[in-house]
GROMACS .gro file of C-alpha atoms in nm:
model
  141
    1UNK     CA    1   0.000   0.000   0.000
    2UNK     CA    2   0.127   0.348  -0.085
    3UNK     CA    3   0.025   0.676   0.080
    4UNK     CA    4   0.168   1.026   0.027
    5UNK     CA    5   0.104   1.294   0.291
    6UNK     CA    6   0.279   1.629   0.363
    7UNK     CA    7   0.585   1.554   0.152
    8UNK     CA    8   0.638   1.211   0.307
    9UNK     CA    9   0.539   0.878   0.165
   10UNK     CA   10   0.456   0.557   0.344
   11UNK     CA   11   0.458   0.210   0.198
   12UNK     CA   12   0.306  -0.071   0.399
   13UNK     CA   13   0.372  -0.435   0.327
   14UNK     CA   14   0.381  -0.768   0.501
   15UNK     CA   15   0.709  -0.953   0.484
   16UNK     CA   16   1.053  -1.011   0.627
   17UNK     CA   17   1.317  -0.743   0.668
   18UNK     CA   18   1.514  -0.896   0.379
   19UNK     CA   19   1.211  -0.856   0.151
   20UNK     CA   20   1.160  -0.496   0.267
   21UNK     CA   21   1.526  -0.410   0.196
   22UNK     CA   22   1.495  -0.561  -0.154
   23UNK     CA   23   1.185  -0.350  -0.220
   24UNK     CA   24   1.367  -0.041  -0.094
   25UNK     CA   25   1.656  -0.111  -0.333
   26UNK     CA   26   1.423  -0.172  -0.630
   27UNK     CA   27   1.220   0.144  -0.562
   28UNK     CA   28   1.531   0.360  -0.534
   29UNK     CA   29   1.669   0.219  -0.860
   30UNK     CA   30   1.330   0.265  -1.032
   31UNK     CA   31   1.303   0.631  -0.930
   32UNK     CA   32   1.664   0.702  -1.023
   33UNK     CA   33   1.650   0.536  -1.367
   34UNK     CA   34   1.302   0.632  -1.486
   35UNK     CA   35   1.247   0.973  -1.328
   36UNK     CA   36   1.606   1.099  -1.288
   37UNK     CA   37   1.537   1.160  -0.920
   38UNK     CA   38   1.831   1.092  -0.692
   39UNK     CA   39   1.757   0.937  -0.353
   40UNK     CA   40   1.985   0.876  -0.062
   41UNK     CA   41   1.896   0.519   0.037
   42UNK     CA   42   2.024   0.569   0.391
   43UNK     CA   43   1.750   0.830   0.444
   44UNK     CA   44   1.478   0.574   0.369
   45UNK     CA   45   1.382   0.403   0.691
   46UNK     CA   46   1.211   0.068   0.737
   47UNK     CA   47   1.015   0.055   1.061
   48UNK     CA   48   0.838  -0.246   1.203
   49UNK     CA   49   0.485  -0.130   1.281
   50UNK     CA   50   0.459  -0.336   1.599
   51UNK     CA   51   0.765  -0.156   1.743
   52UNK     CA   52   0.717   0.192   1.594
   53UNK     CA   53   0.359   0.324   1.563
   54UNK     CA   54   0.296   0.572   1.281
   55UNK     CA   55   0.135   0.911   1.344
   56UNK     CA   56  -0.049   0.984   1.019
   57UNK     CA   57  -0.314   1.252   0.958
   58UNK     CA   58  -0.375   1.285   1.331
   59UNK     CA   59  -0.423   0.911   1.383
   60UNK     CA   60  -0.180   0.670   1.543
   61UNK     CA   61  -0.161   0.340   1.358
   62UNK     CA   62   0.005   0.044   1.522
   63UNK     CA   63  -0.007  -0.331   1.536
   64UNK     CA   64  -0.018  -0.537   1.853
   65UNK     CA   65   0.139  -0.882   1.860
   66UNK     CA   66  -0.088  -1.146   2.005
   67UNK     CA   67   0.075  -1.486   2.053
   68UNK     CA   68  -0.158  -1.784   2.023
   69UNK     CA   69  -0.113  -2.158   2.037
   70UNK     CA   70  -0.293  -2.400   1.807
   71UNK     CA   71  -0.312  -2.757   1.933
   72UNK     CA   72  -0.386  -3.042   1.697
   73UNK     CA   73  -0.454  -3.407   1.766
   74UNK     CA   74  -0.518  -3.645   1.480
   75UNK     CA   75  -0.629  -3.960   1.665
   76UNK     CA   76  -0.742  -4.025   2.022
   77UNK     CA   77  -0.421  -4.188   2.147
   78UNK     CA   78  -0.172  -4.008   1.923
   79UNK     CA   79   0.060  -3.721   2.004
   80UNK     CA   80  -0.047  -3.357   2.035
   81UNK     CA   81   0.110  -3.099   1.802
   82UNK     CA   82   0.146  -2.743   1.927
   83UNK     CA   83   0.200  -2.465   1.674
   84UNK     CA   84   0.297  -2.126   1.815
   85UNK     CA   85   0.164  -1.848   1.594
   86UNK     CA   86   0.219  -1.475   1.627
   87UNK     CA   87  -0.100  -1.304   1.519
   88UNK     CA   88  -0.128  -0.932   1.458
   89UNK     CA   89  -0.416  -0.721   1.587
   90UNK     CA   90  -0.448  -0.391   1.408
   91UNK     CA   91  -0.533  -0.105   1.642
   92UNK     CA   92  -0.775   0.121   1.456
   93UNK     CA   93  -0.880   0.464   1.585
   94UNK     CA   94  -1.247   0.449   1.685
   95UNK     CA   95  -1.317   0.819   1.748
   96UNK     CA   96  -1.357   0.914   1.378
   97UNK     CA   97  -1.609   0.631   1.339
   98UNK     CA   98  -1.811   0.749   1.640
   99UNK     CA   99  -1.793   1.106   1.509
  100UNK     CA  100  -1.930   1.003   1.170
  101UNK     CA  101  -2.209   0.800   1.329
  102UNK     CA  102  -2.300   1.091   1.559
  103UNK     CA  103  -2.301   1.333   1.264
  104UNK     CA  104  -2.546   1.105   1.082
  105UNK     CA  105  -2.760   1.092   1.403
  106UNK     CA  106  -2.709   0.718   1.461
  107UNK     CA  107  -2.559   0.774   1.807
  108UNK     CA  108  -2.448   1.048   2.046
  109UNK     CA  109  -2.089   1.167   2.092
  110UNK     CA  110  -2.015   0.883   2.333
  111UNK     CA  111  -2.124   0.616   2.086
  112UNK     CA  112  -2.453   0.534   2.257
  113UNK     CA  113  -2.736   0.466   2.009
  114UNK     CA  114  -3.009   0.724   1.973
  115UNK     CA  115  -3.360   0.588   2.007
  116UNK     CA  116  -3.616   0.826   1.864
  117UNK     CA  117  -3.969   0.770   1.743
  118UNK     CA  118  -3.850   0.915   1.411
  119UNK     CA  119  -3.639   0.603   1.351
  120UNK     CA  120  -3.955   0.391   1.344
  121UNK     CA  121  -4.067   0.572   1.028
  122UNK     CA  122  -3.733   0.549   0.845
  123UNK     CA  123  -3.720   0.280   0.579
  124UNK     CA  124  -3.447   0.018   0.565
  125UNK     CA  125  -3.315   0.165   0.240
  126UNK     CA  126  -3.270   0.507   0.405
  127UNK     CA  127  -3.077   0.351   0.693
  128UNK     CA  128  -2.858   0.155   0.450
  129UNK     CA  129  -2.804   0.468   0.241
  130UNK     CA  130  -2.685   0.662   0.546
  131UNK     CA  131  -2.460   0.374   0.647
  132UNK     CA  132  -2.317   0.364   0.292
  133UNK     CA  133  -2.235   0.735   0.308
  134UNK     CA  134  -2.053   0.685   0.637
  135UNK     CA  135  -1.852   0.397   0.489
  136UNK     CA  136  -1.759   0.607   0.185
  137UNK     CA  137  -1.647   0.892   0.412
  138UNK     CA  138  -1.433   0.655   0.617
  139UNK     CA  139  -1.275   0.505   0.306
  140UNK     CA  140  -1.122   0.845   0.229
  141UNK     CA  141  -0.902   0.810   0.538
   0.00000   0.00000   0.00000
């Protein structure tokens, strides 16, 4: 994924540090050869998102490691296999979502739903239309 904001650019990818360094090399070579733009590769930093959260457009994006164990047993009296897996939980800012829902009158500023007699007269298509607008607004982030 590629994002450009305030003169900085961020690329996000899943992979090992060796793969990230290869991509960094290929991108620098691409920009230098095709666009005659000279980069200093030592000024391009590769940060692991779980160790270094990113402050971007007023939001802090980070990933939390969550270790989990998967146990498997094929037959009743056979051995048990344990696989240790490091899962990643993405921490997403919730306040913009609550703000959009409150602006569309789905809830108050704390995120509590609004129950009004007016909602009884609103058709399902109107509710889905409002929800679609909120999703489109959030996709711009």
